[in-house]
């Protein structure tokens, strides 16, 4: 087995304020504590995959600022290989401003991508050798779209399975999704990609079939408390969520996607991989912070041993 995962994606500093509730537009409310923690969908997924026990290489870009130093040091501390992380001269490191509602763990996020957008298609060439030994390559949409599409094409030429976490979908052309083996949006991203209304499992199935008709081989929809939906060809399977006490939903989707990638890399079935991913996502919701909440194998096993997570064909 080629036990390596490659992540091409964003690296951000998350500036997080806990709050009694999410403020309305124009409103000024008092926060309940500030934290600066490592984030970015790409880096979160890299750390999660590493914590779940695989070798991880990350291609990304940070600025030549103190935040960039902090984030590279953190990735190294987590055991992610950073030899392909670039430093850009004229950009600040990507920053996410996050408000987390104290009682529900619901969040709002504004990301200024900064140096993440300085990643170029030419930068992918350093991955040629790593793709030879990788089983899965993970992409998200917080770096330039052309890098993500070309990266997937390059990985697939080397026999690597490619997964696109379709968040955030701004600027992603529907026709480009066919370049990935698995596309995994949350319900908001699926709605934005397809123009469909997606609030429940039936609507998620309808919108996923629309993607399948447009050449996407497999769709895995992250549905939070509603679990996850797997659509392969015309076959749809819904897996229920594992009930947990929500603390912070930030990066739960990243834990899910990384666990899905790891399980696929280990040769597990798509159905078993979605159950594993559901458990990883559920764990992440119970801990504050993005990378701080990425689970270990034992954490995922702990969630799997609880009730929940049953799958049914629709
Ligand atoms: O998926 C969560 C991540 O989205 C946060 O860590 C933040 O950096 C944004 O990129």
Short mmCIF file of N, CA and C in Angstrom, two decimals, residues 4 25-26 58 150 278:
data_model
loop_
_atom_site.label_atom_id
_atom_site.label_comp_id
_atom_site.label_asym_id
_atom_site.label_seq_id
_atom_site.Cartn_x
_atom_site.Cartn_y
_atom_site.Cartn_z
N UNK A 4 0.78 7.33 1.73
CA UNK A 4 1.14 8.74 1.84
C UNK A 4 -0.05 9.57 1.35
N UNK A 25 -25.85 42.01 11.38
CA UNK A 25 -25.09 43.03 10.64
C UNK A 25 -25.21 44.39 11.33
N UNK A 26 -24.09 45.06 11.52
CA UNK A 26 -24.09 46.40 12.11
C UNK A 26 -24.10 46.40 13.63
N UNK A 58 2.56 18.58 2.53
CA UNK A 58 1.65 19.70 2.28
C UNK A 58 2.27 20.68 1.31
N UNK A 150 -5.30 21.56 -11.85
CA UNK A 150 -4.08 20.98 -12.44
C UNK A 150 -3.45 19.97 -11.50
N UNK A 278 -17.52 10.36 9.40
CA UNK A 278 -18.59 10.91 10.24
C UNK A 278 -18.16 10.95 11.71
#
